[in-house]
């Protein structure tokens, strides 16, 4: 029986991963997280140039969820490599670096720089980033944006690519464009667009006004998207959104994901990673499954022989 | 000495009301080493609501009991006020940098829930015999009981200010601090953003350390939810702070 699974070109020792932006640059939680639970680490988003991110307040707790507007704060790809290369290359697991840019060229430049790093196992491409040349429309919201970014990155590196999406009503077309342009897997979902208003100040609560919703409310949307995309494409999927207990992670695998990422849930309870790994092992054992692979997509009728 | 952050299931030994809106929560001490100003991320429930852990400064009584002094301000602290002796609470502790060892006479200025962050420091200075004065500000009398063990175990050198003059000095805690600040070589400050900004403006030449209370997602440095711009670049309040020297803070970013 094994938890190992190849996902989007990356060999994972377990299907349990942290979600970008909730696990720092990958090594901050060494004292609090049992890294043997993790199939890979996933870094926060990296861009070509440093970014200060958004003004405070950046977080708002809402019932059972979180709205954040961190604003993709990061030191830029050069400082990232310089500051974190040593620690990240010492990890015994794959490192997935999450990247974003303001133009397809920027994504490609970041990818080129990371392509030269032997310790980078794959790139997760955050498509929920405004395209400055298209009036701030997110790349991931239209087929052209997705195709341009993934193609540009594909032409810059041979590393495995995971295209990460937010929910969209035309997700099928977007996923298709990403796969055609050379993405090895899709990651579903990024946060949902969200807003909260302070009725005293009559202004949005967050410093950047708009934010993204994560945590339990997202789970059922993400699960549905994983289920639908799997049934349509049978492609490699990483499921993300609202996992706060081990059973949630199993649901994503049954819906068709080959791995899951845990964000908000593990940011609050770092012990969730090891709980998920142990539960997944038990679940395999109890069901007499040889590997996680045998569990993928079991919620689909046509998977039952 | 500071231990690295660890998960604990701490057993509550008391949760005493020490004023109209303040409670003093006591825990068995699992033998952790920490500095005044370091904090704990406290899980309110094992359920998804309220979702996030809450950050609280931790102090130690002369007997070694761990204590959190908290002000009831919202959902999490209201639920905490119902906690009973014997309950086990999931905390991650100790977090943040804490105050460096203070060698010289120091004035401690706490407003609102910020008073709590000053207690651990006052207790340490008291036990080491370093001269200090703790200035406590509330809106009116009764919010925080001066006779409670917060101020009596050990008996701290403390003065109170109320904005309505109903107890102690009539005025803000900064008005009170102004009367005494010339006798001290340094200051430690914690309170609402407006109070800390006012301190920076009123006492620009005082060597002051500020303990910031930003909203926190993780408390462990991974989410950047608490990050602020300083003269030394972007910093995370939860790991690079919560204690910062006043000279690196930018008043417009103290939100
Ligand atoms: C390092 C640090 C140390 C602190 N020490 C103490 C202490 O010793 N005693 C004490 O009474 N308070 C302290 N606070 C403030 C305390 O964390 C908040 O009062 C508390 O989180 C409010 O929770 P709530 O659920 O009752 O309020 P709600 O308003 O319902 O909380 C909603 C969300 O906002 C956050 N939040 C609300 N107010 C604050 C605030 N002032 N600071 C940070 N987050 C806030 C909550 O954590 C939660 O995520 C400290 C804060 C920090 C950052
Ligand atoms: C504080 C925070 C920061 C995030 N930063 C990023 C990021 O830099 N890049 C990215 O692709 N997604 C980012 N995300 C989205 C998460 O990776 C994840 O897709 C989302 O939060 C849903 O998962 P969850 O419900 O388990 O948190 C962030 C989420 C949070 C809460
Ligand atoms: S609260 Fe998450 S980085 Fe400080």
XYZ file of C-alpha atoms and ligand atoms in Angstrom:
648
model
C 0.000 0.000 0.000
C 1.445 3.392 -0.941
C 0.558 7.046 -0.678
C 2.952 7.845 -3.513
C 1.424 9.296 -6.630
C 2.740 11.029 -9.713
C 0.820 14.251 -10.254
C 1.327 16.551 -13.213
C 4.861 15.310 -13.792
C 5.932 15.504 -10.142
C 6.507 12.397 -8.032
C 4.748 13.018 -4.707
C 5.415 10.822 -1.661
C 1.943 11.697 -0.325
C -1.000 13.484 -1.945
C -1.059 16.098 0.853
C 0.422 19.511 -0.004
C 0.280 22.993 1.472
C -1.532 25.661 -0.588
C 0.397 28.620 -1.937
C 0.425 31.666 0.309
C -0.357 29.803 3.503
C 2.989 28.032 3.888
C 5.397 30.962 3.501
C 8.480 30.214 1.407
C 8.373 26.591 2.466
C 10.510 26.149 5.568
C 9.060 28.501 8.206
C 6.991 25.767 9.851
C 9.766 23.217 10.289
C 9.161 23.115 14.034
C 5.392 22.834 13.831
C 4.761 20.594 10.840
C 5.798 16.985 10.385
C 7.203 17.298 6.864
C 6.886 13.568 6.293
C 3.162 14.285 5.841
C 3.848 16.426 2.782
C 4.201 15.241 -0.797
C 5.812 18.546 -1.752
C 6.054 22.091 -0.493
C 4.342 24.883 -2.413
C 5.681 28.411 -2.020
C 3.837 31.691 -1.962
C 3.549 33.444 -5.324
C 6.765 34.849 -6.808
C 6.961 37.604 -9.422
C 9.744 39.151 -11.467
C 9.992 42.256 -9.304
C 9.509 42.613 -5.534
C 5.992 43.569 -4.425
C 5.000 45.230 -1.176
C 1.479 43.871 -1.311
C -1.675 45.617 -0.144
C -2.284 48.031 2.739
C -3.671 46.781 6.046
C -6.111 45.377 6.948
C -5.391 42.347 4.803
C -7.494 39.761 6.590
C -11.094 39.490 7.621
C -12.506 36.485 9.377
C -16.053 35.720 8.229
C -18.325 32.920 9.457
C -16.313 29.705 8.844
C -14.086 31.454 6.305
C -11.459 34.068 5.611
C -11.265 36.954 3.169
C -7.692 37.968 2.351
C -6.110 40.703 0.287
C -2.398 40.097 0.835
C -1.742 41.507 -2.621
C 0.903 38.966 -3.632
C 3.644 40.470 -1.456
C 6.951 38.822 -2.322
C 10.660 39.666 -2.562
C 10.889 39.036 -6.325
C 12.365 35.979 -8.006
C 16.053 36.929 -7.660
C 15.865 37.598 -3.914
C 13.675 34.526 -3.498
C 16.320 32.296 -5.070
C 19.122 33.961 -3.168
C 17.409 33.873 0.233
C 15.685 30.502 0.154
C 17.679 28.311 -2.231
C 19.845 26.810 0.489
C 17.001 25.747 2.769
C 14.690 24.651 -0.029
C 17.303 22.544 -1.798
C 18.011 20.802 1.505
C 14.413 19.532 1.725
C 13.921 15.878 0.915
C 10.739 16.553 -1.055
C 9.799 18.293 -4.292
C 9.499 22.074 -4.228
C 6.705 23.605 -6.298
C 7.147 27.329 -6.837
C 3.994 29.365 -7.386
C 4.543 32.150 -9.946
C 2.608 35.084 -11.373
C 3.191 38.144 -13.522
C 1.610 41.224 -15.021
C 2.180 40.014 -18.577
C 2.901 36.650 -20.242
C 6.502 37.853 -20.693
C 6.859 38.398 -16.959
C 5.567 34.918 -16.193
C 8.063 33.580 -18.743
C 10.994 35.501 -17.259
C 10.247 34.192 -13.775
C 9.957 30.667 -15.186
C 13.283 31.006 -17.010
C 15.074 32.004 -13.824
C 13.536 29.128 -11.874
C 14.209 26.720 -14.697
C 17.905 26.943 -13.852
C 17.288 25.884 -10.235
C 17.763 22.121 -9.862
C 15.785 22.151 -6.602
C 12.589 23.406 -8.265
C 10.465 20.387 -9.206
C 7.602 22.213 -10.818
C 5.880 25.547 -11.311
C 2.367 26.336 -10.191
C 1.058 29.137 -12.365
C -1.328 31.487 -10.609
C -3.676 32.661 -13.366
C -5.817 34.755 -10.990
C -3.661 37.780 -11.577
C -4.757 40.956 -13.347
C -3.390 41.471 -16.852
C -2.245 45.108 -16.818
C -2.478 45.231 -20.608
C -6.110 44.074 -20.641
C -7.700 46.551 -18.260
C -6.936 44.431 -15.209
C -8.903 41.424 -16.415
C -7.458 38.260 -14.870
C -5.462 36.050 -17.230
C -7.424 33.088 -15.966
C -10.780 34.610 -16.921
C -10.451 34.102 -20.676
C -9.027 31.579 -23.096
C -6.543 33.982 -24.696
C -5.116 34.984 -21.329
C -4.671 31.364 -20.256
C -3.168 30.292 -23.562
C -0.759 33.229 -23.748
C 0.563 32.689 -20.235
C 0.874 28.917 -20.348
C 2.483 28.966 -23.798
C 4.966 31.639 -22.724
C 5.920 29.635 -19.647
C 6.001 26.351 -21.568
C 8.474 27.876 -24.024
C 10.740 28.939 -21.140
C 11.092 25.729 -19.162
C 10.846 21.960 -19.315
C 9.719 21.765 -15.707
C 6.275 20.360 -14.954
C 3.592 23.076 -15.021
C 0.444 23.209 -12.921
C -2.097 25.844 -14.012
C -4.084 27.223 -11.088
C -7.604 28.596 -11.571
C -10.323 30.377 -9.642
C -13.903 29.289 -10.166
C -15.380 30.299 -13.502
C -18.558 29.480 -15.370
C -16.486 28.592 -18.427
C -13.873 26.607 -16.566
C -13.992 23.806 -19.162
C -12.706 26.094 -21.919
C -10.029 27.546 -19.701
C -8.797 24.150 -18.547
C -8.788 22.940 -22.136
C -6.677 25.931 -23.172
C -4.207 25.282 -20.352
C -3.855 21.597 -21.200
C -3.437 22.311 -24.912
C -0.766 24.910 -24.166
C 1.254 22.327 -22.281
C 0.139 22.393 -18.655
C 0.743 19.019 -16.956
C -1.996 19.454 -14.372
C -4.623 21.916 -13.232
C -5.015 23.193 -9.686
C -8.612 23.931 -8.632
C -9.357 26.394 -6.939
C -7.887 29.697 -5.988
C -9.961 31.948 -3.667
C -13.393 33.244 -4.727
C -13.804 37.009 -5.288
C -15.209 38.549 -2.100
C -15.965 41.840 -0.365
C -17.121 43.004 3.055
C -18.380 46.452 4.054
C -18.084 48.271 7.355
C -21.450 49.963 7.860
C -19.990 52.565 10.240
C -17.312 53.866 7.860
C -19.515 52.912 4.865
C -16.353 51.596 3.230
C -15.058 48.144 2.336
C -13.304 46.602 5.336
C -10.066 45.520 3.682
C -7.345 48.009 2.827
C -7.399 46.904 -0.813
C -11.216 46.894 -0.697
C -11.574 43.612 -2.649
C -10.348 40.232 -1.452
C -10.588 36.487 -1.922
C -12.629 34.035 0.121
C -10.993 30.839 1.383
C -11.804 28.150 3.903
C -14.812 25.837 4.368
C -17.325 27.784 2.207
C -15.039 27.190 -0.793
C -14.930 23.429 -0.420
C -18.179 22.563 -2.129
C -17.476 24.835 -5.087
C -13.985 23.391 -5.521
C -15.235 19.833 -5.159
C -17.822 20.409 -7.878
C -15.211 21.890 -10.225
C -12.798 19.011 -9.577
C -15.606 16.542 -10.212
C -16.712 18.183 -13.461
C -13.220 18.775 -14.852
C -12.238 15.196 -14.066
C -15.302 13.798 -15.728
C -14.687 15.892 -18.838
C -10.900 15.631 -19.262
C -9.650 12.843 -16.963
C -6.604 15.099 -16.581
C -4.340 15.431 -13.547
C -6.005 17.651 -10.971
C -4.829 19.080 -7.656
C -7.853 19.867 -5.466
C -7.785 22.930 -3.192
C -10.384 24.706 -1.128
C -11.755 24.527 2.369
C -10.073 21.381 3.614
C -10.252 21.505 7.402
C -10.491 17.827 8.266
C -9.019 14.619 6.838
C -12.348 13.496 5.386
C -12.383 16.603 3.178
C -9.098 15.547 1.551
C -10.504 12.098 0.785
C -13.567 13.681 -0.836
C -11.321 15.569 -3.271
C -9.491 12.374 -4.276
C -12.801 10.572 -4.792
C -13.992 13.493 -6.941
C -10.960 13.080 -9.210
C -8.013 14.953 -7.690
C -4.651 13.149 -7.530
C -3.439 15.393 -4.735
C -4.837 18.099 -2.497
C -3.510 21.374 -1.183
C -4.507 22.675 2.225
C -4.438 26.426 2.828
C -6.488 28.184 5.465
C -7.190 24.978 7.410
C -3.536 24.152 7.985
C -2.514 27.759 8.460
C -4.753 27.656 11.549
C -4.009 24.049 12.544
C -0.578 22.973 11.228
C -1.152 19.466 12.618
C -3.833 18.993 9.936
C -1.198 17.807 7.417
C -0.158 14.774 9.425
C -3.771 14.043 10.383
C -4.698 13.985 6.700
C -1.778 11.758 5.804
C -2.578 9.256 8.558
C -6.265 9.245 7.716
C -5.506 8.709 4.025
C -3.337 5.691 4.915
C -6.097 4.231 7.061
C -8.646 4.844 4.341
C -6.498 3.000 1.808
C -5.960 0.136 4.205
C -9.633 -0.174 5.127
C -10.644 -0.154 1.471
C -7.821 -2.522 0.513
C -6.584 -0.070 -2.107
C -3.012 -0.550 -3.292
C -2.416 3.143 -3.856
C -4.040 6.538 -3.929
C -4.240 6.136 -7.682
C -6.923 3.467 -7.177
C -9.060 5.953 -5.267
C -8.904 8.795 -7.777
C -12.324 9.610 -9.228
C -14.236 6.814 -7.485
C -17.193 9.167 -7.045
C -17.841 8.913 -10.788
C -20.280 6.209 -11.908
C -18.083 5.111 -14.776
C -15.197 4.386 -12.425
C -16.992 1.433 -10.891
C -16.454 -1.791 -12.718
C 15.930 31.957 26.473
C 13.032 31.308 24.145
C 11.737 27.908 23.149
C 10.651 27.356 19.572
C 6.903 27.448 18.891
C 5.146 24.240 19.897
C 1.609 22.904 20.050
C 0.302 22.577 23.572
C -2.937 21.341 25.091
C -2.938 23.590 28.147
C -5.230 22.872 31.087
C -7.115 25.881 32.435
C -6.703 26.419 36.166
C -8.813 29.578 36.395
C -10.724 32.178 34.366
C -11.384 35.047 36.708
C -13.349 38.218 35.934
C -11.018 41.111 36.771
C -13.089 44.070 35.606
C -16.141 44.935 33.552
C -14.645 43.594 30.351
C -11.413 41.879 31.386
C -10.750 38.261 32.354
C -7.588 36.618 33.640
C -7.110 33.129 32.252
C -4.624 30.881 34.063
C -2.996 27.688 32.752
C -0.804 24.948 34.069
C 2.727 25.741 32.925
C 4.215 22.997 30.753
C 7.667 24.472 31.433
C 8.101 26.758 28.448
C 10.792 29.430 28.278
C 9.585 32.675 26.756
C 10.150 36.438 26.847
C 7.661 39.132 27.852
C 5.953 40.344 24.659
C 5.873 36.881 23.121
C 2.385 35.605 22.448
C 0.258 32.504 21.995
C -2.152 31.673 19.166
C -5.174 30.283 20.996
C -7.687 28.005 19.252
C -11.158 29.096 20.314
C -12.914 25.882 19.315
C -12.070 22.727 17.443
C -14.835 23.690 15.021
C -14.708 25.911 11.919
C -16.335 28.780 13.804
C -14.661 30.944 14.887
C -12.111 29.850 12.311
C -8.908 31.647 13.236
C -6.804 31.349 16.349
C -6.607 34.499 18.474
C -3.281 36.068 19.478
C -2.706 36.873 23.169
C 0.299 38.022 25.162
C 1.321 35.590 27.888
C 2.739 36.388 31.317
C 3.918 34.340 34.256
C 3.039 34.783 37.934
C 5.778 34.514 40.579
C 4.533 30.931 41.142
C 5.089 30.137 37.456
C 1.452 29.942 36.344
C 0.898 31.057 32.746
C -1.672 33.807 32.363
C -3.532 35.583 29.592
C -5.267 38.839 30.479
C -7.933 39.441 27.857
C -10.553 42.006 27.079
C -13.907 40.826 25.752
C -14.265 42.577 22.402
C -15.861 40.092 19.978
C -16.921 36.532 19.297
C -13.721 34.754 20.287
C -13.115 36.556 23.551
C -16.820 36.253 24.454
C -16.602 32.466 24.026
C -13.393 32.443 26.081
C -15.166 34.211 28.923
C -17.335 31.065 29.346
C -14.322 28.754 29.696
C -14.110 26.785 32.938
C -11.322 25.300 35.011
C -10.171 21.912 33.709
C -10.839 22.657 30.037
C -7.976 21.910 27.673
C -7.054 24.605 25.202
C -5.013 24.131 22.022
C -2.350 26.834 21.758
C 0.758 27.455 19.680
C 3.335 29.129 21.856
C 5.730 30.962 22.279
C 5.536 33.172 19.165
C 7.108 36.456 18.123
C 10.295 38.191 19.235
C 9.287 39.590 22.642
C 11.076 42.420 24.435
C 14.853 42.385 24.734
C 16.110 42.405 28.322
C 15.596 45.949 29.592
C 18.415 47.152 31.898
C 17.394 50.781 32.465
C 14.466 52.501 34.130
C 11.472 51.982 31.874
C 7.953 53.411 31.656
C 5.308 50.957 30.454
C 2.256 52.441 28.747
C -0.807 50.295 28.064
C -4.168 51.365 26.666
C -7.247 49.136 26.354
C -6.424 45.495 25.626
C -2.824 46.671 25.159
C -2.464 46.706 28.945
C -2.234 42.927 28.785
C 0.958 42.999 26.723
C 2.618 45.153 29.396
C 1.883 42.811 32.319
C 4.527 40.206 31.495
C 7.146 42.916 31.109
C 6.118 44.670 34.349
C 6.307 41.363 36.211
C 9.782 40.673 34.862
C 11.130 44.144 35.656
C 9.566 43.852 39.117
C 11.248 40.518 39.839
C 14.628 41.751 38.588
C 14.421 45.007 40.573
C 14.700 47.209 37.469
C 12.937 50.565 38.078
C 9.684 50.825 36.132
C 6.249 52.426 36.183
C 3.222 50.802 34.580
C 0.675 53.343 33.279
C -2.731 51.854 32.561
C -5.420 53.684 30.609
C -9.111 52.867 30.305
C -12.172 54.917 29.374
C -13.773 54.769 32.817
C -13.341 53.171 36.238
C -14.298 49.532 36.705
C -13.028 48.319 33.346
C -10.018 46.746 35.021
C -9.931 46.091 38.779
C -6.778 47.617 40.377
C -7.102 45.232 43.345
C -7.101 42.096 41.209
C -4.174 39.693 41.109
C -3.219 41.183 37.729
C -1.659 44.096 39.613
C -1.195 42.497 43.048
C 0.676 39.259 42.263
C 3.356 40.565 42.481
C 2.285 44.084 43.638
C 3.221 46.164 40.585
C 4.216 49.823 40.558
C 1.151 51.027 38.646
C -0.806 54.228 38.022
C -4.225 54.415 36.408
C -5.751 56.964 34.086
C -9.414 57.145 33.083
C -10.627 59.345 30.277
C -13.723 60.418 32.268
C -11.700 60.942 35.457
C -13.786 58.430 37.422
C -10.667 56.735 38.779
C -7.010 57.724 39.090
C -5.563 60.359 36.802
C -8.133 62.310 34.731
C -7.049 62.046 31.101
C -5.582 59.684 28.603
C -2.806 57.266 29.441
C -0.468 59.446 27.350
C -1.332 62.474 29.497
C -0.461 60.360 32.518
C 2.767 59.075 30.962
C 3.824 62.634 30.105
C 3.936 63.497 33.830
C 6.464 60.764 34.575
C 8.341 60.063 31.379
C 11.288 62.367 32.245
C 12.313 59.944 35.036
C 12.809 57.039 32.628
C 15.326 56.239 29.909
C 13.076 54.033 27.844
C 9.442 53.215 27.213
C 7.355 50.208 26.190
C 3.989 50.904 24.592
C 0.952 48.859 23.575
C -2.536 50.036 22.721
C -4.895 50.949 19.910
C -3.196 52.236 16.723
C -4.329 55.805 17.383
C -2.679 55.753 20.799
C 0.594 54.369 19.477
C 0.660 56.914 16.664
C -0.012 59.688 19.178
C 2.853 58.417 21.336
C 5.267 58.557 18.386
C 4.166 62.114 17.643
C 4.214 63.379 21.229
C 7.428 61.734 22.382
C 9.570 61.499 19.240
C 12.842 61.509 21.196
C 11.949 58.798 23.692
C 13.634 55.443 23.164
C 10.411 53.446 22.893
C 9.513 49.874 21.983
C 6.029 49.203 20.615
C 4.133 45.951 20.801
C 1.763 45.899 17.818
C -1.633 44.218 17.694
C -2.298 43.458 14.048
C -4.908 40.998 12.868
C -3.251 37.655 12.368
C -4.030 34.704 10.161
C -1.313 32.265 11.136
C 0.852 33.919 13.812
C 3.739 31.827 12.484
C 4.989 33.934 9.567
C 3.469 32.063 6.644
C 0.440 34.101 5.479
C 1.715 37.723 5.416
C -1.661 38.845 6.759
C -0.005 40.886 9.496
C 2.735 42.471 7.392
C 3.396 46.219 7.619
C 5.700 48.617 5.903
C 8.508 49.945 8.139
C 11.644 52.004 7.594
C 13.435 48.649 7.272
C 11.057 47.334 4.601
C 8.107 44.971 4.878
C 7.935 43.152 8.215
C 5.662 40.498 9.672
C 4.277 41.567 13.022
C 3.986 37.926 14.132
C 7.619 36.858 13.682
C 9.669 40.028 13.129
C 7.584 41.596 15.951
C 5.237 42.068 17.675
C 7.798 44.289 19.421
C 9.391 46.978 17.224
C 11.613 49.951 18.067
C 9.650 53.163 17.499
C 12.380 54.525 15.227
C 11.618 52.018 12.467
C 7.817 52.444 12.560
C 5.977 54.572 10.023
C 2.977 56.168 11.783
C 0.821 56.002 8.644
C 1.259 52.217 8.601
C 0.242 51.610 12.217
C -3.203 50.315 11.365
C 0.628 39.952 19.456
C -0.741 40.263 20.022
C -0.941 40.155 21.383
C -2.204 40.415 21.917
N -2.361 40.284 23.265
C -3.563 40.502 23.799
C -3.771 40.310 25.192
O -2.857 39.893 25.915
N -5.005 40.569 25.707
C -6.037 40.996 24.927
O -7.136 41.204 25.432
N -5.872 41.165 23.601
C -4.670 40.929 23.021
N -4.519 41.087 21.666
C -5.696 41.454 20.877
C -6.557 40.193 20.683
O -5.900 39.290 19.818
C -7.932 40.540 20.095
O -8.620 41.353 20.996
C -8.746 39.291 19.825
O -8.180 38.564 18.761
C -10.197 39.625 19.505
O -10.866 38.437 19.188
P -12.473 38.392 19.175
O -12.867 37.130 18.510
O -13.011 38.603 20.529
O -12.853 39.667 18.310
P -13.533 39.715 16.828
O -13.597 41.151 16.491
O -14.775 38.914 16.774
O -12.419 39.033 15.987
C -12.494 38.909 14.591
C -11.091 38.758 14.039
O -10.337 39.956 14.220
C -9.193 39.734 15.005
N -9.014 40.865 15.925
C -9.995 41.667 16.425
N -9.445 42.626 17.206
C -8.105 42.440 17.184
C -7.006 43.122 17.791
N -7.144 44.189 18.573
N -5.780 42.641 17.552
C -5.568 41.560 16.768
N -6.577 40.899 16.168
C -7.830 41.324 16.384
C -9.448 38.437 15.720
O -8.249 37.767 16.083
C -10.247 37.684 14.709
O -9.408 37.123 13.740
C -3.278 40.822 21.086
C -3.070 40.916 19.718
C -1.819 40.646 19.192
C -1.610 40.738 17.713
C -3.453 34.295 3.058
C -3.545 33.617 1.724
C -2.582 33.878 0.745
C -2.657 33.266 -0.513
N -1.681 33.517 -1.441
C -1.719 32.883 -2.646
C -0.679 33.073 -3.624
O 0.293 33.796 -3.406
N -0.789 32.417 -4.820
C -1.836 31.568 -5.093
O -1.881 30.980 -6.167
N -2.829 31.357 -4.181
C -2.784 31.983 -2.966
N -3.790 31.750 -2.040
C -4.887 30.818 -2.358
C -4.639 29.452 -1.734
O -3.471 28.859 -2.244
C -5.837 28.511 -1.965
O -6.019 28.337 -3.347
C -7.134 29.052 -1.369
O -6.892 29.687 -0.157
C -8.180 27.964 -1.171
O -7.738 26.963 -0.276
P -8.127 26.942 1.292
O -9.601 27.096 1.403
O -7.619 25.608 1.767
O -7.399 28.078 1.910
C -3.728 32.371 -0.782
C -4.692 32.125 0.197
C -4.612 32.725 1.448
C -5.661 32.424 2.471
S -0.091 36.402 10.857
Fe 0.487 35.190 9.162
S 2.407 36.068 8.647
Fe 1.912 37.089 10.464
